[in-house]
Coordinates of C-alpha atoms and ligand atoms in Angstrom, one line a residue:
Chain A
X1 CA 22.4 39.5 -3.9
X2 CA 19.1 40.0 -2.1
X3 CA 17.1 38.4 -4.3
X4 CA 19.6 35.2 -4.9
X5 CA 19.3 35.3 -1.1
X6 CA 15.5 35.4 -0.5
X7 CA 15.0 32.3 -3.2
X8 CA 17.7 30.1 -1.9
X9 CA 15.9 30.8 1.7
X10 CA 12.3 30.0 0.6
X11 CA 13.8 26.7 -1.2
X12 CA 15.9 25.1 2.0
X13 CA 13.6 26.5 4.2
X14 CA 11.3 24.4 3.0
X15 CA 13.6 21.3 2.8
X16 CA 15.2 21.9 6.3
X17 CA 11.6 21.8 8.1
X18 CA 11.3 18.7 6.4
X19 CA 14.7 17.5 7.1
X20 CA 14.6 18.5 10.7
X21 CA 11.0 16.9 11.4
X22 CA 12.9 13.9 10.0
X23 CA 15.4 14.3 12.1
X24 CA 13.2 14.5 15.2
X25 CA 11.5 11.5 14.7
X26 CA 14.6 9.5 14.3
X27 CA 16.0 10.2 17.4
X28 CA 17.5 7.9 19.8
X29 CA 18.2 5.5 16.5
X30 CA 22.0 4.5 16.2
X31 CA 23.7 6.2 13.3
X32 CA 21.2 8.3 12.6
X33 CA 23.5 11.3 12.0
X34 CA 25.3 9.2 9.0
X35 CA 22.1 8.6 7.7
X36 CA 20.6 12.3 7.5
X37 CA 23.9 13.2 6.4
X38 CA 24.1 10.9 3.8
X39 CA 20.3 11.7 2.6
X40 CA 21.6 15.5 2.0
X41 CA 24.4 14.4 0.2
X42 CA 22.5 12.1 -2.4
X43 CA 19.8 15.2 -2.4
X44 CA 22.2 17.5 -3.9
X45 CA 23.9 15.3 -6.2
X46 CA 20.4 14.3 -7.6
X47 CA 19.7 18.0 -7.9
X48 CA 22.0 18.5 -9.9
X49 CA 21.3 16.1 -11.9
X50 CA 17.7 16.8 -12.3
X51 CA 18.9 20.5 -13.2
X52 CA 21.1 18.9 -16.1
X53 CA 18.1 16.3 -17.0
X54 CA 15.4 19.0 -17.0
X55 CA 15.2 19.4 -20.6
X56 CA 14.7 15.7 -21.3
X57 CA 12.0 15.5 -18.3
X58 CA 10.4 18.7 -19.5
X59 CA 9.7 17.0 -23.1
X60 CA 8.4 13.5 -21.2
X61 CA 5.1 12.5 -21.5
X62 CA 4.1 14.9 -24.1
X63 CA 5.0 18.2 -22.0
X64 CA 3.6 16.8 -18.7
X65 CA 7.2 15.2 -17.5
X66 CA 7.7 17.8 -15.1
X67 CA 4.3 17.4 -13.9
X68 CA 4.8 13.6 -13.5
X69 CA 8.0 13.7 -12.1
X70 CA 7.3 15.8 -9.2
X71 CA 4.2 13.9 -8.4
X72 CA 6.5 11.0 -8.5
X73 CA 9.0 12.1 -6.2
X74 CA 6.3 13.4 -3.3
X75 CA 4.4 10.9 -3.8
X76 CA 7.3 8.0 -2.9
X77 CA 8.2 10.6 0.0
X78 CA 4.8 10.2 1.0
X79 CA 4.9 6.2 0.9
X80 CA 8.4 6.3 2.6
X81 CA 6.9 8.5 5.4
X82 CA 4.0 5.9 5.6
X83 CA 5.9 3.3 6.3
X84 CA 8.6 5.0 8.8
X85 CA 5.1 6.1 11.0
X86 CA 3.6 2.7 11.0
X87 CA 6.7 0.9 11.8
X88 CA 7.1 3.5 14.8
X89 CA 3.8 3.1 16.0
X90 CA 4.9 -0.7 16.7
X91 CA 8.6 0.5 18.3
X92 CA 8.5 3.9 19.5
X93 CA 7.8 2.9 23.1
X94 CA 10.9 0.8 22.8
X95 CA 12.9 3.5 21.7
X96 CA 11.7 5.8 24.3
X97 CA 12.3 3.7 27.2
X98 CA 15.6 2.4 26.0
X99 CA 16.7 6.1 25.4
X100 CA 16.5 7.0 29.0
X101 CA 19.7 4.5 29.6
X102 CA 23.3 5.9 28.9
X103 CA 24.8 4.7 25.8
X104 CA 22.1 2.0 24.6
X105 CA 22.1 2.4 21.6
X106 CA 19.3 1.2 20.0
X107 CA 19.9 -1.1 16.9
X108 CA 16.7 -1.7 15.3
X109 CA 15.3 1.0 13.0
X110 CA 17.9 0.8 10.4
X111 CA 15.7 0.0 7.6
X112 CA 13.1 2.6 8.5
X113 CA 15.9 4.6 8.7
X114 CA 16.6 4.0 5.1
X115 CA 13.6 5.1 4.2
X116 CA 14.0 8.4 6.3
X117 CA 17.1 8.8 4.6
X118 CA 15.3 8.6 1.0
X119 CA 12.9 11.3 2.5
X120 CA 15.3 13.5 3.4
X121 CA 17.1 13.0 0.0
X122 CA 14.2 13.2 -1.7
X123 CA 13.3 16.7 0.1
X124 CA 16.6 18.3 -0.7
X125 CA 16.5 17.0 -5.1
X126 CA 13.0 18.6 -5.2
X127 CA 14.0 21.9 -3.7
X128 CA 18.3 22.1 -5.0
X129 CA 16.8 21.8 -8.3
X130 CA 15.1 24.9 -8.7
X131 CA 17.8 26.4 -6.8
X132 CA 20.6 24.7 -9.6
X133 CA 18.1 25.9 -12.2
X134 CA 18.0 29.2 -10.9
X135 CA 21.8 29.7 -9.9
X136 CA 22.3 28.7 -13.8
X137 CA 20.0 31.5 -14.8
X138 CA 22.1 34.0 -12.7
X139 CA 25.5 33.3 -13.8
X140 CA 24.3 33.6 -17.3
X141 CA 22.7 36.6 -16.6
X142 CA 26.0 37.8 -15.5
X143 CA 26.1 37.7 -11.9
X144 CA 29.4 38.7 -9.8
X145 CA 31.0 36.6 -7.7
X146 CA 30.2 38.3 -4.4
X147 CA 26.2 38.5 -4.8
X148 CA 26.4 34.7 -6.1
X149 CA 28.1 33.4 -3.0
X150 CA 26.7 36.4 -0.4
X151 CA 23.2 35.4 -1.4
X152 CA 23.6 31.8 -1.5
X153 CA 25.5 31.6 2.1
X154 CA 22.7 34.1 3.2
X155 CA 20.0 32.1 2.0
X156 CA 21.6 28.9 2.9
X157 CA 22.5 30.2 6.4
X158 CA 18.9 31.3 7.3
X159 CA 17.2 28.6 5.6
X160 CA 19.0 25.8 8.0
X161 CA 18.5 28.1 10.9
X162 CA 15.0 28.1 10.7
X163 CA 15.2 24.4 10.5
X164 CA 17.6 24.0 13.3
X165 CA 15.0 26.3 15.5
X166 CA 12.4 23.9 14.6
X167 CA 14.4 20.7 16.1
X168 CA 15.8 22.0 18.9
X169 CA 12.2 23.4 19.9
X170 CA 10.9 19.4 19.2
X171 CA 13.3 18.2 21.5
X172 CA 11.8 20.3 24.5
X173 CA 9.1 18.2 24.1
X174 CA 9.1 15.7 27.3
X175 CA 10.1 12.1 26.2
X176 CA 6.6 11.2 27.2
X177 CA 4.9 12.7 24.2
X178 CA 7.8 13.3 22.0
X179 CA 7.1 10.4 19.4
X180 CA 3.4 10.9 19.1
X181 CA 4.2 14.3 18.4
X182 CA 6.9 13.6 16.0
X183 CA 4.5 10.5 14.7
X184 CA 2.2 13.0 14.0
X185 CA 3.9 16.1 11.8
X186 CA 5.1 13.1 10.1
X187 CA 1.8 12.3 9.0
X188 CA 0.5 15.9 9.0
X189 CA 3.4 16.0 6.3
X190 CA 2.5 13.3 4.1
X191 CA -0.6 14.2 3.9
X192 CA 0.3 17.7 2.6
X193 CA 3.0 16.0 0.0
X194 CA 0.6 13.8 -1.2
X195 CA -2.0 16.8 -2.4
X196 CA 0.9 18.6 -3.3
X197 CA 1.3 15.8 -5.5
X198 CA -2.4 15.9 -6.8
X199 CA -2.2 19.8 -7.3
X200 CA 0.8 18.8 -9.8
X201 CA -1.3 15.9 -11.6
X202 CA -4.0 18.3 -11.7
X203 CA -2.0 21.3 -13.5
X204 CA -0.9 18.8 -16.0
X205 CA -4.5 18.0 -17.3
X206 CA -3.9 14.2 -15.5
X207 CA -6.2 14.0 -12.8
X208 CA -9.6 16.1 -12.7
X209 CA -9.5 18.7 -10.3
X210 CA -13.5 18.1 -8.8
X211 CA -13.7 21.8 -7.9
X212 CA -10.6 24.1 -7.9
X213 CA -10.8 27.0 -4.8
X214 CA -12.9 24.5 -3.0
X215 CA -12.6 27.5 -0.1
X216 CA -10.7 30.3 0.1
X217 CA -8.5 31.6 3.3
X218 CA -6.1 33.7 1.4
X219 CA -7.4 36.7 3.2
X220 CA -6.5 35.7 6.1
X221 CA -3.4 33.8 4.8
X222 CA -2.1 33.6 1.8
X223 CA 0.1 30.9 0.0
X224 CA 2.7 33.1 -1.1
X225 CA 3.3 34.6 2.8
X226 CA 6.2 33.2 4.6
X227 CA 3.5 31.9 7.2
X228 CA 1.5 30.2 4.7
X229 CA 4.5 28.6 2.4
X230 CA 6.0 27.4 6.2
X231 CA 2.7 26.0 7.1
X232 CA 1.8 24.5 3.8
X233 CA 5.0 22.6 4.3
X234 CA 4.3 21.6 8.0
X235 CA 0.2 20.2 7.5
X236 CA -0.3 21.3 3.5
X237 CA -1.7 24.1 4.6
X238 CA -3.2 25.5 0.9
X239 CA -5.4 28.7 0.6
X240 CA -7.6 27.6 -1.9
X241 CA -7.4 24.1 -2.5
X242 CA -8.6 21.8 -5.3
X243 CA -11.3 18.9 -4.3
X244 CA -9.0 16.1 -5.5
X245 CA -6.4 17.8 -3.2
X246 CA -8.6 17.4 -0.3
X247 CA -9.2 13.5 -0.9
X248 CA -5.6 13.0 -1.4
X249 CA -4.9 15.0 1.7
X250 CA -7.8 13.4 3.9
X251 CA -6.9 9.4 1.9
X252 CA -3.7 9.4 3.3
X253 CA -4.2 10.8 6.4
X254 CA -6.8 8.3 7.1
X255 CA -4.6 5.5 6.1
X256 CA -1.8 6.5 7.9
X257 CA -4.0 6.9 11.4
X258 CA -5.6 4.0 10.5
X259 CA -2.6 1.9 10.1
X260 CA -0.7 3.1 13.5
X261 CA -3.7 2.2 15.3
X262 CA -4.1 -1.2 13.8
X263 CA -0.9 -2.2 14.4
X264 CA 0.4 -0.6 17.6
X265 CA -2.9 -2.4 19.1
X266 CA -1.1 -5.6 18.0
X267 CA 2.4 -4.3 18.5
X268 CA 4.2 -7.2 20.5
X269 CA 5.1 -6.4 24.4
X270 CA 8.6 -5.1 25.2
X271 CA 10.0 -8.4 26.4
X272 CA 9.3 -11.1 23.9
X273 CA 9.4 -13.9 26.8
X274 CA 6.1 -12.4 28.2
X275 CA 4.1 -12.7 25.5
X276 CA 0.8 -14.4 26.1
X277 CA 0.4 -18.3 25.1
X278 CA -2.2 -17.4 22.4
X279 CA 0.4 -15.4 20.6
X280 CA 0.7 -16.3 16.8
X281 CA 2.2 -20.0 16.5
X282 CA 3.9 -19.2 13.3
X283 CA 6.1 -16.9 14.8
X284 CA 6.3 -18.7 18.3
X285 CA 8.3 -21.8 15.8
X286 CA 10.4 -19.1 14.1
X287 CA 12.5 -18.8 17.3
Chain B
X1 CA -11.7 -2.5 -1.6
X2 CA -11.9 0.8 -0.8
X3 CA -8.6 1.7 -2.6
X4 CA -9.3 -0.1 -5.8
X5 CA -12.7 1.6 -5.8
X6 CA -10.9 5.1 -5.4
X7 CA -8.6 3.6 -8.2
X8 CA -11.1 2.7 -10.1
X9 CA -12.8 6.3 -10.4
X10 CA -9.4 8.1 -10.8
X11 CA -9.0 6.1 -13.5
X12 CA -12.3 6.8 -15.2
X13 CA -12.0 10.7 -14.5
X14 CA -8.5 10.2 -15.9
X15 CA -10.0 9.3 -19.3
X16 CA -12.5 11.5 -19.3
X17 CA -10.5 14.2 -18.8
X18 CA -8.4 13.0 -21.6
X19 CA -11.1 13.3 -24.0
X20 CA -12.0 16.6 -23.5
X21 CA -9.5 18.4 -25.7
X22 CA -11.2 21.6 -27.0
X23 CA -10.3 23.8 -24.2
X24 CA -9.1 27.3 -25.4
X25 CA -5.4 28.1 -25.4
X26 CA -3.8 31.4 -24.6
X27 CA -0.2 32.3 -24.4
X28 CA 2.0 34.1 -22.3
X29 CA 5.4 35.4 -23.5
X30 CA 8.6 36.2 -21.1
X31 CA 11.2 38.2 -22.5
X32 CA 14.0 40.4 -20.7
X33 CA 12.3 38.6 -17.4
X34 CA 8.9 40.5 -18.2
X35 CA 5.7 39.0 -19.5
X36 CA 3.8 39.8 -22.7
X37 CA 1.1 40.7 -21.9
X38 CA 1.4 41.5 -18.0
X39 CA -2.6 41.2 -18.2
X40 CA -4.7 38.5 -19.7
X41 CA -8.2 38.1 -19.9
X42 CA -9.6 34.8 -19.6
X43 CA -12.9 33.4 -19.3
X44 CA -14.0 32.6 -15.7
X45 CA -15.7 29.5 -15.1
X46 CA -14.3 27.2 -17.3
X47 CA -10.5 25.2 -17.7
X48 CA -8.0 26.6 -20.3
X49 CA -4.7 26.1 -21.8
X50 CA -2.1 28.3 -21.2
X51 CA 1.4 28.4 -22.8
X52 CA 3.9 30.3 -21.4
X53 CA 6.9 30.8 -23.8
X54 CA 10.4 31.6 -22.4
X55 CA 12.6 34.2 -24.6
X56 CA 14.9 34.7 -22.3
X57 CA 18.5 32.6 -22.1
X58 CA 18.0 31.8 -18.5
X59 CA 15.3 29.5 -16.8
X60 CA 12.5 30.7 -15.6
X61 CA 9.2 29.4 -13.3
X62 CA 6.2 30.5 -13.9
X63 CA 4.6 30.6 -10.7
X64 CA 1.3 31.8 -9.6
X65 CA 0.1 31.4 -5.6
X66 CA -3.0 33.0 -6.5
X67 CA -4.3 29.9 -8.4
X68 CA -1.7 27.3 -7.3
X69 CA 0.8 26.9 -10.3
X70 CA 4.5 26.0 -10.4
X71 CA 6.4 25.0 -13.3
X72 CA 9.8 25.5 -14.7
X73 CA 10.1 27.1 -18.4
X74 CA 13.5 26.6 -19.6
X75 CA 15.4 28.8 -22.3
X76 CA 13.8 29.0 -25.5
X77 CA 11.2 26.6 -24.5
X78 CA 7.6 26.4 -23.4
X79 CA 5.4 24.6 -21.4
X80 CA 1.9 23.7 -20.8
X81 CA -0.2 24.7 -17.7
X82 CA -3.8 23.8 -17.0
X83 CA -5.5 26.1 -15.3
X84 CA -9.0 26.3 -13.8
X85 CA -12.1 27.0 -13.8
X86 CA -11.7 30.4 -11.7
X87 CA -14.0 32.6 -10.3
X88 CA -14.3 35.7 -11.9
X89 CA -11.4 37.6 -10.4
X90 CA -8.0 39.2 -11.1
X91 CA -5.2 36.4 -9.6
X92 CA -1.4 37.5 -10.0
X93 CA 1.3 35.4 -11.7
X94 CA 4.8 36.0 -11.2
X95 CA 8.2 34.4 -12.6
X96 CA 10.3 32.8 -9.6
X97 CA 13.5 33.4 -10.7
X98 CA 13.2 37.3 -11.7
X99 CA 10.4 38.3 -8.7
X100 CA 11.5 41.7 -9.4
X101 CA 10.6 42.2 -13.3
X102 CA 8.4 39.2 -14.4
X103 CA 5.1 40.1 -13.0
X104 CA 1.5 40.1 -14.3
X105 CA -2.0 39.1 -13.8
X106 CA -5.1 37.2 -15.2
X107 CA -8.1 38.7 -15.6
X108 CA -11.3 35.9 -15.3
X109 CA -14.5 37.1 -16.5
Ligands
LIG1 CU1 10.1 24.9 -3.9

């Protein structure tokens, strides 16, 4: 029962952090709790199926499927985050004045929110698999009843615990700040999917690795601890990483911060009516 | 610009790496959630092949944290990691789903 526990914590542990950053950033948005809900639901129904798929995606691409597929799935988390951040960075000071008012609930954000939900989705399919694919393993093996569900409601129950700790400890964060900090583990936690992603590309013999244990930390922390797997998940925090991990960490890191920045300096003010006369005409005729 | 530059030399180190095919192979065996052997010597320095073939019923994932490798081997299968190159060392592999049992190590030198 211990050990079903202890794997079923390490796997939603690390999909509740991302599920509850998620979660974090989206607050204030109308329906949010549908949506998050929803993106858990599709997550475990697509782990499943990914379980009951895993021998056709194992034999994809000449043995690499596996590979390919989870560089597939992080790296369309990563792109979803991407987008979420940069459209934030253009109405997060909305959102934090408006959620100051009682009731206004705030309309826009429903198609980031989409994409948030995909994330969250996304997050739980890559981690229920293994669990499914490991659950299987067990019953076969001829697990009782008791340490099947004990461990699992253990593992489950802890998991989502550490992840509720996690948001309620974001939402101290005064209103002031709260976005840019959200904003920010967002990106933090693309960039560590996206060389996640490259680490995968790499073990599969498609992408060069251009130096593997570039540096090595795993003295002081290793990525097997339950500080380095949490922080791995939190800013892809890796040991000893590969080069081509680095540039995919540092590319999209650099993107992202670039992208805010570009377009929050452009981001229209609040009240459309007080927009400056050299605003762009295209739009000024749209209205 | 940039991107399709960085595009462009993925792409290139993509191919080249796909041409290189004479790495040397060796092969790990799980059976009864324990691997055989449980140490491996392989040559430090360089990239390798290794297959890791599942006797067992039940999935397993062969895992290592010590040189960043994760991938599910299911029944009566095998799969393909590429691993590499390492410092000469001694770096611990494991299999995820039987912690307990399915333990061993490579040796680089
Ligand atoms: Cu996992």
């Amino acid at each position: 029962m211990l050990g079903v526990a202890l794997l079923v914590f390490r796997e939603v542990m690390e999909a509740a952090l991302i599920v509850s950053i998620v979660c974090a950033a989206t607050r204030g948005v109308a329906r949010r709790g549908w949506f998050v809900t929803a993106g858990i639901g599709l997550g475990i129904a697509g782990a499943l199926l990914v379980a009951m798929g895993a021998s056709l995606i194992a034999r994809l691409a000449s043995g690499s499927g596996q590979e390919i597929f989870n560089a597939c799935v992080l790296l369309s988390a990563v792109l979803m985050i991407g987008w979420h951040v940069v459209w934030m960075s253009r109405h997060g000071r909305e959102l934090a004045q408006h959620m100051g008012a009682v009731g206004s609930a705030v309309r826009a954000g429903s198609s980031s929110l989409t994409l948030l939900l995909a994330v969250v989705a996304i997050a739980v399919l890559r981690e229920g698999s293994e669990i499914v694919l490991f659950l299987y393993g067990m019953v076969i093996g001829g697990i009782g009843a008791v340490g099947l569900a004990g461990g699992i409601a253990l593992g489950v129950g802890s998991g989502a615990l550490l992840g509720f700790a996690l948001y309620f400890g974001l939402l101290r964060i005064p209103m002031k700040h709260f976005f840019t900090v959200t904003n920010g583990m967002l990106v933090l936690l693309a960039s560590g999917l996206a060389s996640t992603a490259a680490r995968f590309l790499v073990q599969g013999d498609l992408l060069p690795s251009w130096g593997t244990q570039v540096w090595d930390t795993s003295g002081l922390l290793s990525n097997g601890s339950l500080a380095g797997q949490t922080l791995g998940i939190l800013i892809g925090y890796d040991a000893h990483p590969s080069g081509i991990q680095l540039v995919f960490y540092a590319t999209t890191l650099l993107l992202l911060v670039v992208g805010m920045q570009r377009l929050s300096r452009t981001s229209p003010s609040p009240s459309p009516r007080m927009r400056s006369p050299l605003a762009d005409p295209a739009s000024e005729s749209l209205r | 610009m940039k991107l399709s530059l960085i595009a462009a030399t993925l792409l290139l180190s993509m191919t080249g790496t796909a041409v290189a095919r004479d790495l040397s192979t060796f092969t790990l065996v799980v059976k009864n959630h324990v691997y055989q052997p449980d140490e491996l010597k392989v040559p430090a320095g360089t990239k390798f092949k290794l297959i890791v073939r599942n006797e067992d019923p039940t999935p397993e994932e062969f895992e290592s944290t010590d040189f960043n490798r994760e991938k599910i081997v299911l029944p009566n299968s095998s799969i393909t990691v590429y691993v590499g190159p390492l410092r000469a060392g001694s770096y611990g592999f494991f299999g995820d789903f039987h912690q307990a049992t399915a333990q061993g190590r490579l040796i680089a030198e």
